[in-house]
């Protein structure tokens, strides 16, 4: 089994910054893609940013230029640096990882428990 543990959420004023972290542990041979999703009340979960094992990144249009995703492969950790936060960024943020176990070559999706980000004055 694989566990994803997120940290770094909280309350911040508009224009402020937060850094989310997500550490994966357990039965891991390698991690393919990692990403951050978010879900606001009454809305569907959406992709915020993703990063492939080779480092290629992609972002939702709404966060381009403000958020930066990165990963530390040695630590099986993914980060999301969020700057210039807006009230519309308020949501529960979920970490996702596509993990290859020690046996086999397929990757399996795992999710973190979610961390609340609230942007409000």
PDB file of C-alpha atoms in Angstrom:
ATOM      1  CA  UNK A   1       0.000   0.000   0.000  1.00  0.00           C
ATOM      2  CA  UNK A   2       0.932   3.607  -0.549  1.00  0.00           C
ATOM      3  CA  UNK A   3       0.151   6.608   1.611  1.00  0.00           C
ATOM      4  CA  UNK A   4       0.188  10.239   0.550  1.00  0.00           C
ATOM      5  CA  UNK A   5       0.422  12.788   3.350  1.00  0.00           C
ATOM      6  CA  UNK A   6      -0.217  16.431   2.568  1.00  0.00           C
ATOM      7  CA  UNK A   7       0.710  19.495   4.573  1.00  0.00           C
ATOM      8  CA  UNK A   8       0.878  23.251   4.228  1.00  0.00           C
ATOM      9  CA  UNK A   9      -2.716  24.354   3.865  1.00  0.00           C
ATOM     10  CA  UNK A  10      -4.299  27.133   5.866  1.00  0.00           C
ATOM     11  CA  UNK A  11      -5.818  30.594   5.858  1.00  0.00           C
ATOM     12  CA  UNK A  12      -4.112  33.352   3.904  1.00  0.00           C
ATOM     13  CA  UNK A  13      -5.063  36.840   2.783  1.00  0.00           C
ATOM     14  CA  UNK A  14      -5.536  37.671  -0.906  1.00  0.00           C
ATOM     15  CA  UNK A  15      -2.183  38.234  -2.532  1.00  0.00           C
ATOM     16  CA  UNK A  16      -0.444  35.955  -0.069  1.00  0.00           C
ATOM     17  CA  UNK A  17       1.465  32.721  -0.568  1.00  0.00           C
ATOM     18  CA  UNK A  18       1.324  29.146   0.630  1.00  0.00           C
ATOM     19  CA  UNK A  19       3.417  26.074  -0.089  1.00  0.00           C
ATOM     20  CA  UNK A  20       1.819  22.652  -0.117  1.00  0.00           C
ATOM     21  CA  UNK A  21       3.804  19.450   0.319  1.00  0.00           C
ATOM     22  CA  UNK A  22       2.844  15.846  -0.305  1.00  0.00           C
ATOM     23  CA  UNK A  23       5.052  12.943   0.705  1.00  0.00           C
ATOM     24  CA  UNK A  24       4.466   9.431  -0.602  1.00  0.00           C
ATOM     25  CA  UNK A  25       5.504   6.355   1.356  1.00  0.00           C
ATOM     26  CA  UNK A  26       4.932   2.618   1.290  1.00  0.00           C
ATOM     27  CA  UNK A  27       5.330   0.035  -1.441  1.00  0.00           C
ATOM     28  CA  UNK A  28       6.936   2.212  -4.112  1.00  0.00           C
ATOM     29  CA  UNK A  29       9.290   1.227  -6.911  1.00  0.00           C
ATOM     30  CA  UNK A  30       8.939   4.497  -8.728  1.00  0.00           C
ATOM     31  CA  UNK A  31       6.416   7.274  -9.162  1.00  0.00           C
ATOM     32  CA  UNK A  32       5.331   8.290 -12.601  1.00  0.00           C
ATOM     33  CA  UNK A  33       3.202  11.452 -12.653  1.00  0.00           C
ATOM     34  CA  UNK A  34       2.318  13.501  -9.609  1.00  0.00           C
ATOM     35  CA  UNK A  35      -0.161  16.302  -9.361  1.00  0.00           C
ATOM     36  CA  UNK A  36      -2.372  18.588  -7.372  1.00  0.00           C
ATOM     37  CA  UNK A  37      -6.137  18.804  -7.734  1.00  0.00           C
ATOM     38  CA  UNK A  38      -8.639  20.978  -5.941  1.00  0.00           C
ATOM     39  CA  UNK A  39     -12.324  20.901  -5.183  1.00  0.00           C
ATOM     40  CA  UNK A  40     -14.335  23.906  -4.119  1.00  0.00           C
ATOM     41  CA  UNK A  41     -17.789  23.563  -2.506  1.00  0.00           C
ATOM     42  CA  UNK A  42     -20.401  22.658  -5.101  1.00  0.00           C
ATOM     43  CA  UNK A  43     -17.820  22.175  -7.841  1.00  0.00           C
ATOM     44  CA  UNK A  44     -16.108  19.222  -9.455  1.00  0.00           C
ATOM     45  CA  UNK A  45     -12.555  18.300  -8.636  1.00  0.00           C
ATOM     46  CA  UNK A  46     -10.170  19.903 -11.127  1.00  0.00           C
ATOM     47  CA  UNK A  47      -6.514  19.530 -12.032  1.00  0.00           C
ATOM     48  CA  UNK A  48      -4.399  22.406 -10.772  1.00  0.00           C
ATOM     49  CA  UNK A  49      -0.933  21.286 -11.826  1.00  0.00           C
ATOM     50  CA  UNK A  50       0.856  18.110 -12.840  1.00  0.00           C
ATOM     51  CA  UNK A  51       4.465  17.023 -13.168  1.00  0.00           C
ATOM     52  CA  UNK A  52       5.807  13.989 -14.995  1.00  0.00           C
ATOM     53  CA  UNK A  53       8.679  11.842 -13.734  1.00  0.00           C
ATOM     54  CA  UNK A  54      10.943  13.585 -16.230  1.00  0.00           C
ATOM     55  CA  UNK A  55       9.960  17.004 -14.891  1.00  0.00           C
ATOM     56  CA  UNK A  56       7.571  18.206 -17.582  1.00  0.00           C
ATOM     57  CA  UNK A  57       4.814  20.299 -16.044  1.00  0.00           C
ATOM     58  CA  UNK A  58       1.320  21.429 -16.937  1.00  0.00           C
ATOM     59  CA  UNK A  59      -1.012  23.921 -15.272  1.00  0.00           C
ATOM     60  CA  UNK A  60      -4.627  24.956 -15.287  1.00  0.00           C
ATOM     61  CA  UNK A  61      -5.030  28.274 -17.086  1.00  0.00           C
ATOM     62  CA  UNK A  62      -6.387  29.846 -13.916  1.00  0.00           C
ATOM     63  CA  UNK A  63      -3.112  29.332 -12.026  1.00  0.00           C
ATOM     64  CA  UNK A  64      -0.484  29.814 -14.728  1.00  0.00           C
ATOM     65  CA  UNK A  65       2.112  32.348 -13.669  1.00  0.00           C
ATOM     66  CA  UNK A  66       1.067  32.135 -10.016  1.00  0.00           C
ATOM     67  CA  UNK A  67       1.567  28.493  -9.013  1.00  0.00           C
ATOM     68  CA  UNK A  68       4.660  26.332  -9.431  1.00  0.00           C
ATOM     69  CA  UNK A  69       4.761  22.562  -9.075  1.00  0.00           C
ATOM     70  CA  UNK A  70       7.992  20.722  -8.336  1.00  0.00           C
ATOM     71  CA  UNK A  71       9.078  17.319  -7.082  1.00  0.00           C
ATOM     72  CA  UNK A  72      11.893  15.664  -5.213  1.00  0.00           C
ATOM     73  CA  UNK A  73      12.200  12.152  -6.615  1.00  0.00           C
ATOM     74  CA  UNK A  74      14.641  11.039  -3.933  1.00  0.00           C
ATOM     75  CA  UNK A  75      12.093  11.946  -1.255  1.00  0.00           C
ATOM     76  CA  UNK A  76       8.975  10.922  -3.238  1.00  0.00           C
ATOM     77  CA  UNK A  77       7.591  14.367  -2.543  1.00  0.00           C
ATOM     78  CA  UNK A  78       5.708  16.877  -4.640  1.00  0.00           C
ATOM     79  CA  UNK A  79       5.297  20.558  -3.839  1.00  0.00           C
ATOM     80  CA  UNK A  80       2.954  23.310  -4.927  1.00  0.00           C
ATOM     81  CA  UNK A  81       4.135  26.871  -4.429  1.00  0.00           C
ATOM     82  CA  UNK A  82       1.119  29.165  -4.604  1.00  0.00           C
ATOM     83  CA  UNK A  83       1.672  32.902  -4.963  1.00  0.00           C
ATOM     84  CA  UNK A  84      -0.682  35.832  -5.532  1.00  0.00           C
ATOM     85  CA  UNK A  85      -3.522  33.821  -4.078  1.00  0.00           C
ATOM     86  CA  UNK A  86      -7.086  34.848  -4.851  1.00  0.00           C
ATOM     87  CA  UNK A  87     -10.355  34.093  -3.043  1.00  0.00           C
ATOM     88  CA  UNK A  88     -11.335  31.847  -5.952  1.00  0.00           C
ATOM     89  CA  UNK A  89      -8.374  29.607  -5.106  1.00  0.00           C
ATOM     90  CA  UNK A  90     -10.204  28.573  -1.941  1.00  0.00           C
ATOM     91  CA  UNK A  91     -10.718  24.819  -2.030  1.00  0.00           C
ATOM     92  CA  UNK A  92      -9.598  21.495  -0.627  1.00  0.00           C
ATOM     93  CA  UNK A  93      -6.368  20.581  -2.381  1.00  0.00           C
ATOM     94  CA  UNK A  94      -5.600  16.921  -3.061  1.00  0.00           C
ATOM     95  CA  UNK A  95      -2.310  15.325  -3.961  1.00  0.00           C
ATOM     96  CA  UNK A  96      -2.278  12.569  -6.574  1.00  0.00           C
ATOM     97  CA  UNK A  97       0.473  10.152  -7.524  1.00  0.00           C
ATOM     98  CA  UNK A  98       0.706   7.404 -10.112  1.00  0.00           C
ATOM     99  CA  UNK A  99       2.803   4.805  -8.351  1.00  0.00           C
ATOM    100  CA  UNK A 100       4.532   1.747  -9.757  1.00  0.00           C
ATOM    101  CA  UNK A 101       4.861  -0.955  -7.083  1.00  0.00           C
ATOM    102  CA  UNK A 102       7.978  -3.173  -6.775  1.00  0.00           C
ATOM    103  CA  UNK A 103       6.302  -5.923  -8.816  1.00  0.00           C
ATOM    104  CA  UNK A 104       4.863  -5.221 -12.235  1.00  0.00           C
ATOM    105  CA  UNK A 105       5.092  -2.239 -14.522  1.00  0.00           C
ATOM    106  CA  UNK A 106       1.675  -0.646 -14.217  1.00  0.00           C
ATOM    107  CA  UNK A 107       1.110   2.539 -12.282  1.00  0.00           C
ATOM    108  CA  UNK A 108      -1.765   2.910  -9.841  1.00  0.00           C
ATOM    109  CA  UNK A 109      -3.453   6.114  -8.718  1.00  0.00           C
ATOM    110  CA  UNK A 110      -3.288   7.171  -5.091  1.00  0.00           C
ATOM    111  CA  UNK A 111      -4.774  10.219  -3.382  1.00  0.00           C
ATOM    112  CA  UNK A 112      -3.979  12.209  -0.305  1.00  0.00           C
ATOM    113  CA  UNK A 113      -6.561  13.090   2.309  1.00  0.00           C
ATOM    114  CA  UNK A 114      -6.823  16.704   1.210  1.00  0.00           C
ATOM    115  CA  UNK A 115      -5.744  19.963   2.801  1.00  0.00           C
ATOM    116  CA  UNK A 116      -7.911  23.074   3.079  1.00  0.00           C
ATOM    117  CA  UNK A 117      -6.717  26.312   1.512  1.00  0.00           C
ATOM    118  CA  UNK A 118      -8.775  29.390   2.344  1.00  0.00           C
ATOM    119  CA  UNK A 119      -8.026  32.772   0.809  1.00  0.00           C
ATOM    120  CA  UNK A 120      -9.891  35.510   2.606  1.00  0.00           C
ATOM    121  CA  UNK A 121      -9.386  38.904   4.180  1.00  0.00           C
TER     122      UNK A 121
END
